[in-house]
mmCIF file of C-alpha atoms in Angstrom:
data_model
loop_
_atom_site.group_PDB
_atom_site.id
_atom_site.type_symbol
_atom_site.label_atom_id
_atom_site.label_comp_id
_atom_site.label_asym_id
_atom_site.label_seq_id
_atom_site.Cartn_x
_atom_site.Cartn_y
_atom_site.Cartn_z
ATOM 1 C CA UNK A 1018 -0.142 -0.040 0.058
ATOM 2 C CA UNK A 1019 1.534 3.122 -0.825
ATOM 3 C CA UNK A 1020 2.015 5.487 1.941
ATOM 4 C CA UNK A 1021 0.162 8.797 1.615
ATOM 5 C CA UNK A 1022 0.810 12.400 2.518
ATOM 6 C CA UNK A 1023 -1.102 12.232 5.949
ATOM 7 C CA UNK A 1024 1.319 8.882 7.032
ATOM 8 C CA UNK A 1025 3.992 11.455 6.174
ATOM 9 C CA UNK A 1026 3.087 14.086 8.261
ATOM 10 C CA UNK A 1027 2.035 11.807 11.219
ATOM 11 C CA UNK A 1028 5.410 10.448 11.025
ATOM 12 C CA UNK A 1029 6.892 13.971 10.887
ATOM 13 C CA UNK A 1030 5.189 15.001 14.010
ATOM 14 C CA UNK A 1031 6.206 12.008 15.540
ATOM 15 C CA UNK A 1032 9.789 12.788 15.078
ATOM 16 C CA UNK A 1033 9.094 16.165 16.427
ATOM 17 C CA UNK A 1034 7.717 14.687 19.661
ATOM 18 C CA UNK A 1035 10.655 12.439 19.948
ATOM 19 C CA UNK A 1036 13.182 15.705 19.530
ATOM 20 C CA UNK A 1037 11.023 17.614 22.276
ATOM 21 C CA UNK A 1038 11.228 14.743 24.452
ATOM 22 C CA UNK A 1039 14.905 14.438 24.236
ATOM 23 C CA UNK A 1040 15.503 18.080 24.478
ATOM 24 C CA UNK A 1041 13.242 18.289 27.655
ATOM 25 C CA UNK A 1042 15.439 15.514 29.327
ATOM 26 C CA UNK A 1043 18.872 16.056 27.861
ATOM 27 C CA UNK A 1044 19.003 19.480 26.501
ATOM 28 C CA UNK A 1045 20.722 20.333 23.509
ATOM 29 C CA UNK A 1046 24.000 18.740 24.520
ATOM 30 C CA UNK A 1047 22.276 15.242 24.845
ATOM 31 C CA UNK A 1048 20.465 15.790 21.306
ATOM 32 C CA UNK A 1049 21.838 13.201 18.827
ATOM 33 C CA UNK A 1050 20.489 11.215 16.074
ATOM 34 C CA UNK A 1051 20.777 8.201 18.338
ATOM 35 C CA UNK A 1052 18.877 9.350 21.202
ATOM 36 C CA UNK A 1053 16.121 10.730 18.830
ATOM 37 C CA UNK A 1054 15.768 7.192 17.244
ATOM 38 C CA UNK A 1055 15.694 5.555 20.919
ATOM 39 C CA UNK A 1056 13.231 7.680 22.012
ATOM 40 C CA UNK A 1057 11.216 7.216 18.607
ATOM 41 C CA UNK A 1058 11.798 3.575 18.559
ATOM 42 C CA UNK A 1059 13.194 3.610 15.344
ATOM 43 C CA UNK A 1060 16.764 3.120 13.681
ATOM 44 C CA UNK A 1061 19.211 5.823 13.214
ATOM 45 C CA UNK A 1062 19.060 5.063 9.209
ATOM 46 C CA UNK A 1063 15.326 6.415 9.331
ATOM 47 C CA UNK A 1064 16.507 9.339 11.398
ATOM 48 C CA UNK A 1065 19.101 10.482 8.701
ATOM 49 C CA UNK A 1066 16.279 10.355 6.018
ATOM 50 C CA UNK A 1067 14.971 13.555 8.251
ATOM 51 C CA UNK A 1068 18.180 14.707 9.482
ATOM 52 C CA UNK A 1069 21.429 13.998 7.131
ATOM 53 C CA UNK A 1070 23.478 15.944 9.301
ATOM 54 C CA UNK A 1071 23.897 16.610 13.238
ATOM 55 C CA UNK A 1072 23.445 20.466 12.258
ATOM 56 C CA UNK A 1073 19.825 19.640 10.620
ATOM 57 C CA UNK A 1074 18.997 18.015 13.583
ATOM 58 C CA UNK A 1075 19.764 21.112 15.610
ATOM 59 C CA UNK A 1076 18.294 23.227 13.100
ATOM 60 C CA UNK A 1077 15.019 21.366 13.334
ATOM 61 C CA UNK A 1078 15.165 21.417 17.170
ATOM 62 C CA UNK A 1079 15.581 25.298 17.133
ATOM 63 C CA UNK A 1080 12.655 25.911 14.905
ATOM 64 C CA UNK A 1081 10.550 23.484 16.798
ATOM 65 C CA UNK A 1082 11.513 25.488 20.179
ATOM 66 C CA UNK A 1083 10.879 28.789 18.485
ATOM 67 C CA UNK A 1084 7.392 27.572 16.897
ATOM 68 C CA UNK A 1085 6.317 25.837 20.161
ATOM 69 C CA UNK A 1086 7.381 29.160 22.002
ATOM 70 C CA UNK A 1087 5.129 30.948 19.532
ATOM 71 C CA UNK A 1088 2.091 28.941 19.971
ATOM 72 C CA UNK A 1089 2.172 28.209 23.620
ATOM 73 C CA UNK A 1090 -1.142 29.083 25.697
ATOM 74 C CA UNK A 1091 -0.922 32.689 27.103
ATOM 75 C CA UNK A 1092 -2.966 34.477 29.864
ATOM 76 C CA UNK A 1093 -5.908 36.249 28.343
ATOM 77 C CA UNK A 1094 -4.407 39.960 27.474
ATOM 78 C CA UNK A 1095 -5.843 42.088 30.302
ATOM 79 C CA UNK A 1096 -4.900 45.983 30.124
ATOM 80 C CA UNK A 1097 -2.688 47.775 32.319
ATOM 81 C CA UNK A 1098 -0.599 46.738 35.149
ATOM 82 C CA UNK A 1099 -2.627 43.303 35.038
ATOM 83 C CA UNK A 1100 -1.332 42.953 31.519
ATOM 84 C CA UNK A 1101 2.233 43.177 32.510
ATOM 85 C CA UNK A 1102 1.638 40.728 35.246
ATOM 86 C CA UNK A 1103 0.538 38.220 32.781
ATOM 87 C CA UNK A 1104 3.386 38.854 30.409
ATOM 88 C CA UNK A 1105 5.821 38.047 33.241
ATOM 89 C CA UNK A 1106 3.926 34.973 34.485
ATOM 90 C CA UNK A 1107 3.668 33.455 31.043
ATOM 91 C CA UNK A 1108 7.363 33.388 30.780
ATOM 92 C CA UNK A 1109 7.877 31.366 33.983
ATOM 93 C CA UNK A 1110 8.037 27.811 34.448
ATOM 94 C CA UNK A 1111 5.055 27.227 36.579
ATOM 95 C CA UNK A 1112 3.851 24.161 35.053
ATOM 96 C CA UNK A 1113 5.312 20.989 33.823
ATOM 97 C CA UNK A 1114 5.046 22.268 30.171
ATOM 98 C CA UNK A 1115 5.976 25.692 30.726
ATOM 99 C CA UNK A 1116 9.153 24.020 32.849
ATOM 100 C CA UNK A 1117 10.038 21.826 29.729
ATOM 101 C CA UNK A 1118 9.867 24.626 27.405
ATOM 102 C CA UNK A 1119 12.109 26.779 29.823
ATOM 103 C CA UNK A 1120 14.476 23.923 30.156
ATOM 104 C CA UNK A 1121 15.055 23.826 26.325
ATOM 105 C CA UNK A 1122 15.428 27.593 26.070
ATOM 106 C CA UNK A 1123 18.053 27.659 28.572
ATOM 107 C CA UNK A 1124 19.884 24.572 27.006
ATOM 108 C CA UNK A 1125 19.638 26.323 23.712
ATOM 109 C CA UNK A 1126 21.846 29.393 24.873
ATOM 110 C CA UNK A 1127 24.780 27.259 24.671
ATOM 111 C CA UNK A 1128 24.379 26.604 20.962
ATOM 112 C CA UNK A 1129 23.029 30.132 20.214
ATOM 113 C CA UNK A 1130 26.117 31.642 21.642
ATOM 114 C CA UNK A 1131 28.476 29.601 19.712
ATOM 115 C CA UNK A 1132 26.815 30.704 16.622
ATOM 116 C CA UNK A 1133 27.441 34.436 15.883
ATOM 117 C CA UNK A 1134 24.235 34.532 13.320
ATOM 118 C CA UNK A 1135 22.147 32.470 15.979
ATOM 119 C CA UNK A 1136 23.470 34.512 18.735
ATOM 120 C CA UNK A 1137 22.381 38.000 16.836
ATOM 121 C CA UNK A 1138 18.943 36.236 16.175
ATOM 122 C CA UNK A 1139 18.682 35.613 19.908
ATOM 123 C CA UNK A 1140 19.392 39.213 20.764
ATOM 124 C CA UNK A 1141 16.700 40.371 18.485
ATOM 125 C CA UNK A 1142 14.283 38.045 19.840
ATOM 126 C CA UNK A 1143 14.789 39.320 23.483
ATOM 127 C CA UNK A 1144 14.758 42.683 22.098
ATOM 128 C CA UNK A 1145 11.309 42.132 20.600
ATOM 129 C CA UNK A 1146 10.264 40.640 23.807
ATOM 130 C CA UNK A 1147 11.653 43.626 25.726
ATOM 131 C CA UNK A 1148 9.466 46.021 23.234
ATOM 132 C CA UNK A 1149 6.292 44.160 23.830
ATOM 133 C CA UNK A 1150 6.627 44.460 27.797
ATOM 134 C CA UNK A 1151 7.667 48.359 27.184
ATOM 135 C CA UNK A 1152 4.605 48.767 25.231
ATOM 136 C CA UNK A 1153 2.219 47.170 28.005
ATOM 137 C CA UNK A 1154 4.329 49.041 30.617
ATOM 138 C CA UNK A 1155 3.857 51.941 28.887
ATOM 139 C CA UNK A 1156 -0.238 51.421 28.660
ATOM 140 C CA UNK A 1157 -0.037 50.936 32.626
ATOM 141 C CA UNK A 1158 2.042 54.081 32.849
ATOM 142 C CA UNK A 1159 -0.673 56.262 30.772
ATOM 143 C CA UNK A 1160 -3.472 54.662 32.906
ATOM 144 C CA UNK A 1161 -1.529 55.803 36.213
ATOM 145 C CA UNK A 1162 -1.084 52.320 37.825
ATOM 146 C CA UNK A 1163 2.664 52.967 37.153
ATOM 147 C CA UNK A 1164 4.908 55.881 37.660
ATOM 148 C CA UNK A 1165 6.235 57.825 34.607
ATOM 149 C CA UNK A 1166 9.635 56.619 33.748
ATOM 150 C CA UNK A 1167 11.420 55.354 30.716
ATOM 151 C CA UNK A 1168 9.477 52.169 29.750
ATOM 152 C CA UNK A 1169 11.855 50.808 27.765
ATOM 153 C CA UNK A 1170 14.368 50.924 30.850
ATOM 154 C CA UNK A 1171 11.794 49.403 33.108
ATOM 155 C CA UNK A 1172 11.021 46.761 30.620
ATOM 156 C CA UNK A 1173 14.594 46.131 30.088
ATOM 157 C CA UNK A 1174 14.868 45.296 34.182
ATOM 158 C CA UNK A 1175 11.719 43.322 34.132
ATOM 159 C CA UNK A 1176 12.666 40.808 31.433
ATOM 160 C CA UNK A 1177 15.938 40.364 33.118
ATOM 161 C CA UNK A 1178 14.114 39.759 36.582
ATOM 162 C CA UNK A 1179 11.871 36.871 34.840
ATOM 163 C CA UNK A 1180 14.824 35.484 32.885
ATOM 164 C CA UNK A 1181 16.787 35.079 35.859
ATOM 165 C CA UNK A 1182 13.925 33.586 37.753
ATOM 166 C CA UNK A 1183 13.531 31.064 34.811
ATOM 167 C CA UNK A 1184 17.324 30.009 35.592
ATOM 168 C CA UNK A 1185 16.992 29.690 39.209
ATOM 169 C CA UNK A 1186 13.598 27.912 39.453
ATOM 170 C CA UNK A 1187 14.957 25.222 36.774
ATOM 171 C CA UNK A 1188 18.196 24.656 39.010
ATOM 172 C CA UNK A 1189 16.127 24.609 42.249
ATOM 173 C CA UNK A 1190 12.573 23.727 41.836
ATOM 174 C CA UNK A 1191 12.159 23.434 45.362
ATOM 175 C CA UNK A 1192 13.264 26.763 46.579
ATOM 176 C CA UNK A 1193 10.928 28.138 43.496
ATOM 177 C CA UNK A 1194 7.765 26.471 43.441
ATOM 178 C CA UNK A 1195 4.776 28.434 41.335
ATOM 179 C CA UNK A 1196 3.535 30.108 44.283
ATOM 180 C CA UNK A 1197 6.895 31.131 45.270
ATOM 181 C CA UNK A 1198 8.037 32.604 41.613
ATOM 182 C CA UNK A 1199 4.514 34.375 41.422
ATOM 183 C CA UNK A 1200 4.946 36.146 44.890
ATOM 184 C CA UNK A 1201 8.339 37.321 43.639
ATOM 185 C CA UNK A 1202 6.791 38.630 40.452
ATOM 186 C CA UNK A 1203 3.932 40.271 42.517
ATOM 187 C CA UNK A 1204 6.868 41.689 44.947
ATOM 188 C CA UNK A 1205 8.511 42.906 41.726
ATOM 189 C CA UNK A 1206 5.391 44.912 40.597
ATOM 190 C CA UNK A 1207 4.647 46.243 44.078
ATOM 191 C CA UNK A 1208 8.144 47.809 43.952
ATOM 192 C CA UNK A 1209 7.596 48.941 40.576
ATOM 193 C CA UNK A 1210 4.431 50.979 41.401
ATOM 194 C CA UNK A 1211 5.889 52.613 44.428
ATOM 195 C CA UNK A 1212 9.016 53.545 42.519
ATOM 196 C CA UNK A 1213 9.702 57.324 42.484
ATOM 197 C CA UNK A 1214 9.166 58.761 38.870
ATOM 198 C CA UNK A 1215 12.823 59.889 38.917
ATOM 199 C CA UNK A 1216 15.342 57.431 39.946
ATOM 200 C CA UNK A 1217 18.524 58.766 41.441
ATOM 201 C CA UNK A 1218 21.777 58.160 39.722
ATOM 202 C CA UNK A 1219 24.652 56.587 42.005
ATOM 203 C CA UNK A 1220 28.082 56.985 40.621
ATOM 204 C CA UNK B 1120 66.701 16.324 29.463
ATOM 205 C CA UNK B 1121 64.339 14.684 31.815
ATOM 206 C CA UNK B 1122 61.225 16.758 32.404
ATOM 207 C CA UNK B 1123 60.765 18.658 35.463
ATOM 208 C CA UNK B 1124 57.717 18.831 38.085
ATOM 209 C CA UNK B 1125 57.849 22.603 37.026
ATOM 210 C CA UNK B 1126 57.556 21.776 33.494
ATOM 211 C CA UNK B 1127 54.696 19.383 33.984
ATOM 212 C CA UNK B 1128 52.395 22.000 35.845
ATOM 213 C CA UNK B 1129 53.195 24.931 33.269
ATOM 214 C CA UNK B 1130 52.156 22.294 30.758
ATOM 215 C CA UNK B 1131 49.123 21.679 32.880
ATOM 216 C CA UNK B 1132 48.359 25.453 33.100
ATOM 217 C CA UNK B 1133 48.746 25.680 29.262
ATOM 218 C CA UNK B 1134 46.254 22.875 28.699
ATOM 219 C CA UNK B 1135 43.706 24.840 30.998
ATOM 220 C CA UNK B 1136 44.589 28.121 29.346
ATOM 221 C CA UNK B 1137 43.498 26.630 26.073
ATOM 222 C CA UNK B 1138 40.439 24.894 27.386
ATOM 223 C CA UNK B 1139 39.456 28.228 28.899
ATOM 224 C CA UNK B 1140 39.815 29.891 25.573
ATOM 225 C CA UNK B 1141 37.905 27.064 23.570
ATOM 226 C CA UNK B 1142 34.859 27.289 26.131
ATOM 227 C CA UNK B 1143 35.036 31.321 25.939
ATOM 228 C CA UNK B 1144 34.808 31.035 21.853
ATOM 229 C CA UNK B 1145 32.660 28.035 21.547
ATOM 230 C CA UNK B 1146 30.711 27.031 24.761
ATOM 231 C CA UNK B 1147 30.544 23.541 26.137
ATOM 232 C CA UNK B 1148 29.083 22.328 23.069
ATOM 233 C CA UNK B 1149 32.202 23.172 21.122
ATOM 234 C CA UNK B 1150 34.622 21.662 23.845
ATOM 235 C CA UNK B 1151 36.385 18.784 22.113
ATOM 236 C CA UNK B 1152 39.735 17.267 22.530
ATOM 237 C CA UNK B 1153 40.223 18.394 18.706
ATOM 238 C CA UNK B 1154 39.293 22.175 19.603
ATOM 239 C CA UNK B 1155 41.477 22.142 22.382
ATOM 240 C CA UNK B 1156 44.446 20.471 20.753
ATOM 241 C CA UNK B 1157 44.179 23.087 17.909
ATOM 242 C CA UNK B 1158 44.295 25.768 20.526
ATOM 243 C CA UNK B 1159 47.038 24.607 22.123
ATOM 244 C CA UNK B 1160 48.961 23.658 19.013
ATOM 245 C CA UNK B 1161 49.517 20.060 19.993
ATOM 246 C CA UNK B 1162 48.180 16.843 18.920
ATOM 247 C CA UNK B 1163 45.072 14.996 20.249
ATOM 248 C CA UNK B 1164 46.873 12.070 21.217
ATOM 249 C CA UNK B 1165 48.681 14.480 23.557
ATOM 250 C CA UNK B 1166 45.438 15.499 24.843
ATOM 251 C CA UNK B 1167 44.270 12.372 25.802
ATOM 252 C CA UNK B 1168 46.898 12.127 28.247
ATOM 253 C CA UNK B 1169 45.326 14.794 30.322
ATOM 254 C CA UNK B 1170 41.697 13.885 29.190
ATOM 255 C CA UNK B 1171 41.211 9.929 28.647
ATOM 256 C CA UNK B 1172 37.518 10.751 27.741
ATOM 257 C CA UNK B 1173 35.231 13.571 26.753
ATOM 258 C CA UNK B 1174 33.496 13.249 30.197
ATOM 259 C CA UNK B 1175 37.464 13.967 31.766
ATOM 260 C CA UNK B 1176 37.403 17.300 29.702
ATOM 261 C CA UNK B 1177 34.002 18.229 30.397
ATOM 262 C CA UNK B 1178 34.866 17.894 34.289
ATOM 263 C CA UNK B 1179 38.110 19.574 33.960
ATOM 264 C CA UNK B 1180 36.184 22.523 32.303
ATOM 265 C CA UNK B 1181 33.843 22.774 34.947
ATOM 266 C CA UNK B 1182 36.418 22.654 37.577
ATOM 267 C CA UNK B 1183 38.249 25.381 35.599
ATOM 268 C CA UNK B 1184 35.135 27.435 35.780
ATOM 269 C CA UNK B 1185 34.113 27.202 39.378
ATOM 270 C CA UNK B 1186 38.111 27.887 40.420
ATOM 271 C CA UNK B 1187 38.370 30.770 38.150
ATOM 272 C CA UNK B 1188 35.119 32.201 39.477
ATOM 273 C CA UNK B 1189 35.996 31.715 42.845
ATOM 274 C CA UNK B 1190 39.287 33.476 42.274
ATOM 275 C CA UNK B 1191 37.890 36.630 40.076
ATOM 276 C CA UNK B 1192 38.960 39.942 41.583
ATOM 277 C CA UNK B 1193 36.009 41.247 43.340
ATOM 278 C CA UNK B 1194 34.956 44.890 44.160
ATOM 279 C CA UNK B 1195 36.384 46.060 47.912
ATOM 280 C CA UNK B 1196 33.658 44.763 50.323
ATOM 281 C CA UNK B 1197 31.938 48.041 51.531
ATOM 282 C CA UNK B 1198 29.083 48.060 53.992
ATOM 283 C CA UNK B 1199 25.404 48.426 53.869
ATOM 284 C CA UNK B 1200 23.799 49.161 50.480
ATOM 285 C CA UNK B 1201 27.087 49.768 48.779
ATOM 286 C CA UNK B 1202 28.120 45.977 49.466
ATOM 287 C CA UNK B 1203 24.853 45.189 48.010
ATOM 288 C CA UNK B 1204 25.931 46.742 45.137
ATOM 289 C CA UNK B 1205 29.317 45.959 44.766
ATOM 290 C CA UNK B 1206 28.109 42.208 45.015
ATOM 291 C CA UNK B 1207 25.578 42.727 42.252
ATOM 292 C CA UNK B 1208 28.007 44.588 39.947
ATOM 293 C CA UNK B 1209 30.658 41.903 40.496
ATOM 294 C CA UNK B 1210 28.314 39.139 38.561
ATOM 295 C CA UNK B 1211 27.769 41.373 35.814
ATOM 296 C CA UNK B 1212 29.754 40.815 32.382
ATOM 297 C CA UNK B 1213 30.972 44.492 32.754
ATOM 298 C CA UNK B 1214 34.653 43.717 31.150
ATOM 299 C CA UNK B 1215 36.083 41.350 28.604
ATOM 300 C CA UNK B 1216 37.253 39.056 31.232
ATOM 301 C CA UNK B 1217 34.249 38.793 33.249
ATOM 302 C CA UNK B 1218 32.026 38.496 29.860
ATOM 303 C CA UNK B 1219 34.311 35.478 28.911
ATOM 304 C CA UNK B 1220 33.584 34.033 32.384
ATOM 305 C CA UNK B 1221 29.592 34.809 32.071
ATOM 306 C CA UNK B 1222 29.620 33.499 28.796
ATOM 307 C CA UNK B 1223 31.157 29.873 30.085
ATOM 308 C CA UNK B 1224 28.715 30.143 33.024
ATOM 309 C CA UNK B 1225 25.678 30.549 30.868
ATOM 310 C CA UNK B 1226 26.980 27.963 28.218
ATOM 311 C CA UNK B 1227 27.407 25.610 31.395
ATOM 312 C CA UNK B 1228 23.946 25.498 32.175
ATOM 313 C CA UNK B 1229 23.028 23.122 29.098
ATOM 314 C CA UNK B 1230 25.590 20.568 30.285
ATOM 315 C CA UNK B 1231 24.536 21.131 34.099
ATOM 316 C CA UNK B 1232 20.960 20.743 33.535
ATOM 317 C CA UNK B 1233 21.401 17.453 31.704
ATOM 318 C CA UNK B 1234 22.846 15.653 34.898
ATOM 319 C CA UNK B 1235 20.727 15.388 37.959
ATOM 320 C CA UNK B 1236 23.852 15.564 40.219
ATOM 321 C CA UNK B 1237 25.488 18.644 38.719
ATOM 322 C CA UNK B 1238 22.196 20.351 38.356
ATOM 323 C CA UNK B 1239 21.613 19.759 42.213
ATOM 324 C CA UNK B 1240 25.256 21.285 42.624
ATOM 325 C CA UNK B 1241 24.295 24.376 40.530
ATOM 326 C CA UNK B 1242 21.319 24.859 42.665
ATOM 327 C CA UNK B 1243 23.118 24.450 45.833
ATOM 328 C CA UNK B 1244 25.580 27.033 44.261
ATOM 329 C CA UNK B 1245 23.091 29.720 43.497
ATOM 330 C CA UNK B 1246 21.478 29.132 46.906
ATOM 331 C CA UNK B 1247 24.856 29.920 48.253
ATOM 332 C CA UNK B 1248 25.133 32.868 46.491
ATOM 333 C CA UNK B 1249 21.510 33.802 47.544
ATOM 334 C CA UNK B 1250 22.528 33.501 51.008
ATOM 335 C CA UNK B 1251 25.644 35.904 50.764
ATOM 336 C CA UNK B 1252 23.286 38.476 49.163
ATOM 337 C CA UNK B 1253 20.398 37.798 51.855
ATOM 338 C CA UNK B 1254 23.520 38.623 54.676
ATOM 339 C CA UNK B 1255 24.439 41.808 52.953
ATOM 340 C CA UNK B 1256 20.721 42.902 52.497
ATOM 341 C CA UNK B 1257 19.768 42.181 56.341
ATOM 342 C CA UNK B 1258 22.868 44.575 57.158
ATOM 343 C CA UNK B 1259 21.682 47.267 54.824
ATOM 344 C CA UNK B 1260 18.248 46.606 56.457
ATOM 345 C CA UNK B 1261 19.911 46.922 60.024
ATOM 346 C CA UNK B 1262 21.658 50.229 59.496
ATOM 347 C CA UNK B 1263 18.357 51.626 57.784
ATOM 348 C CA UNK B 1264 19.464 51.899 54.150
ATOM 349 C CA UNK B 1265 16.858 49.206 53.115
ATOM 350 C CA UNK B 1266 13.417 49.000 54.256
ATOM 351 C CA UNK B 1267 12.830 45.943 56.633
ATOM 352 C CA UNK B 1268 11.405 42.800 54.548
ATOM 353 C CA UNK B 1269 12.327 39.428 54.045
ATOM 354 C CA UNK B 1270 15.904 39.507 53.169
ATOM 355 C CA UNK B 1271 15.978 36.097 51.371
ATOM 356 C CA UNK B 1272 13.164 36.827 49.489
ATOM 357 C CA UNK B 1273 14.614 40.269 48.565
ATOM 358 C CA UNK B 1274 18.073 38.563 47.641
ATOM 359 C CA UNK B 1275 16.065 35.829 45.610
ATOM 360 C CA UNK B 1276 14.555 38.488 43.450
ATOM 361 C CA UNK B 1277 17.820 40.613 43.112
ATOM 362 C CA UNK B 1278 19.749 37.463 42.237
ATOM 363 C CA UNK B 1279 17.223 36.875 39.722
ATOM 364 C CA UNK B 1280 17.700 40.263 38.296
ATOM 365 C CA UNK B 1281 21.247 40.145 37.882
ATOM 366 C CA UNK B 1282 21.271 36.567 36.487
ATOM 367 C CA UNK B 1283 18.774 37.659 33.693
ATOM 368 C CA UNK B 1284 20.897 40.922 32.853
ATOM 369 C CA UNK B 1285 23.806 38.516 32.632
ATOM 370 C CA UNK B 1286 22.084 36.847 29.504
ATOM 371 C CA UNK B 1287 20.231 39.715 27.922
ATOM 372 C CA UNK B 1288 23.953 41.395 27.999
ATOM 373 C CA UNK B 1289 25.742 38.291 26.470
ATOM 374 C CA UNK B 1290 22.882 38.136 23.512
ATOM 375 C CA UNK B 1291 22.753 41.740 23.060
ATOM 376 C CA UNK B 1292 26.033 43.720 24.111
ATOM 377 C CA UNK B 1293 25.022 46.809 22.112
ATOM 378 C CA UNK B 1294 21.983 47.260 24.159
ATOM 379 C CA UNK B 1295 23.597 46.510 27.253
ATOM 380 C CA UNK B 1296 26.970 48.212 27.547
ATOM 381 C CA UNK B 1297 28.611 48.249 30.996
ATOM 382 C CA UNK B 1298 27.056 51.670 31.786
ATOM 383 C CA UNK B 1299 23.454 50.412 30.822
ATOM 384 C CA UNK B 1300 23.803 47.539 33.174
ATOM 385 C CA UNK B 1301 25.104 49.668 35.907
ATOM 386 C CA UNK B 1302 22.061 51.973 35.491
ATOM 387 C CA UNK B 1303 19.789 49.277 35.723
ATOM 388 C CA UNK B 1304 21.526 47.745 38.793
ATOM 389 C CA UNK B 1305 21.092 51.380 40.268
ATOM 390 C CA UNK B 1306 17.306 51.981 39.146
ATOM 391 C CA UNK B 1307 16.999 48.545 40.961
ATOM 392 C CA UNK B 1308 18.527 49.217 44.090
ATOM 393 C CA UNK B 1309 16.738 53.013 44.061
ATOM 394 C CA UNK B 1310 13.239 50.760 43.591
ATOM 395 C CA UNK B 1311 14.264 48.673 46.697
ATOM 396 C CA UNK B 1312 14.953 51.512 48.994
ATOM 397 C CA UNK B 1313 11.571 53.243 48.196
ATOM 398 C CA UNK B 1314 9.782 49.888 48.498
ATOM 399 C CA UNK B 1315 7.036 49.741 51.036
ATOM 400 C CA UNK B 1316 8.301 47.431 53.805
ATOM 401 C CA UNK B 1317 4.878 45.334 53.559
ATOM 402 C CA UNK B 1318 4.256 44.210 49.635
ATOM 403 C CA UNK B 1319 0.732 43.975 48.811
ATOM 404 C CA UNK B 1320 -0.107 40.547 47.763
ATOM 405 C CA UNK B 1321 -2.300 40.625 44.259
ATOM 406 C CA UNK B 1322 -4.165 37.493 43.645
#
């Protein structure tokens, strides 16, 4: 019986799922054709049909990470400070699924930093993410929920805060359960709201 | 002429230097016996004398990272809020040397997360680092420079903030030159000092 297009696409999805599970368990340093084949219950030979080289496998993994991150469920888009809060919480490893996604992101930094073009691409991605956060912060400032300050500067700091919280939560989940992460985000927002409009510069 | 103990130690230092340079340029994903041999201008055969397996090479790299981080120069230990500021700035990639060190740390997260024992070890290291920060914060609270709050909670947030700033600065050095990073740390400390003693909980 000839293989149909549907079979082919189902197979591709299975392969992608296996790549994701290998990444979630072993990171990019553990991503090999052999590990994916084992996860899939297939031969390494079959995998080379999809990924002729290790670079093809890594490129697929990075693409998968980007697509899954873009498609991940997000909190309903509120307005003002609630929207800022939702955007920050959306980044954190608060569930098993978002923990896996974050673990793969953090793992991908090694690969990304080693490749100048990819590193630039990551730099642009984080800049876009800061820009979105900046716009949400500016809206909260206009509604008076946040004091007037350079919103780009506030966004850069807030993004730094959540990225670092991701890293700490991944290495020490016992010290950073979801309620602790949420509490720290709320502390952060409380400090923002009480911040004086012009911050003093320390030499 | 027989080799002396001094020759041997000098050779080991050269090997370590070559490992460090490979890590700074290519991260753990680019750390291979071949890359170190090329950096050293030696044969891969010579390297297997020092590192019989890839695991031995990685273990040496992790040990080197830990020792160099522990031995890195730090700002003079001030008291109070100035000591908190110094501790935060000591972490950031503000020079070429600390940029290399941070780049290697971030790159090592992939390797660390893939190994449960190493991941626990990293978790403990970051907990120790938070504890030190907590003690500095508690001192600044006692002297009245910071409002009274759970110092461990303030330390966890501050460490998250600097770790995330490290990541952003590595991917986008143009957006985060040293003066920008310092400005963001000063913004952060300014917000801390103006923070209300009891932060509101948002549901």
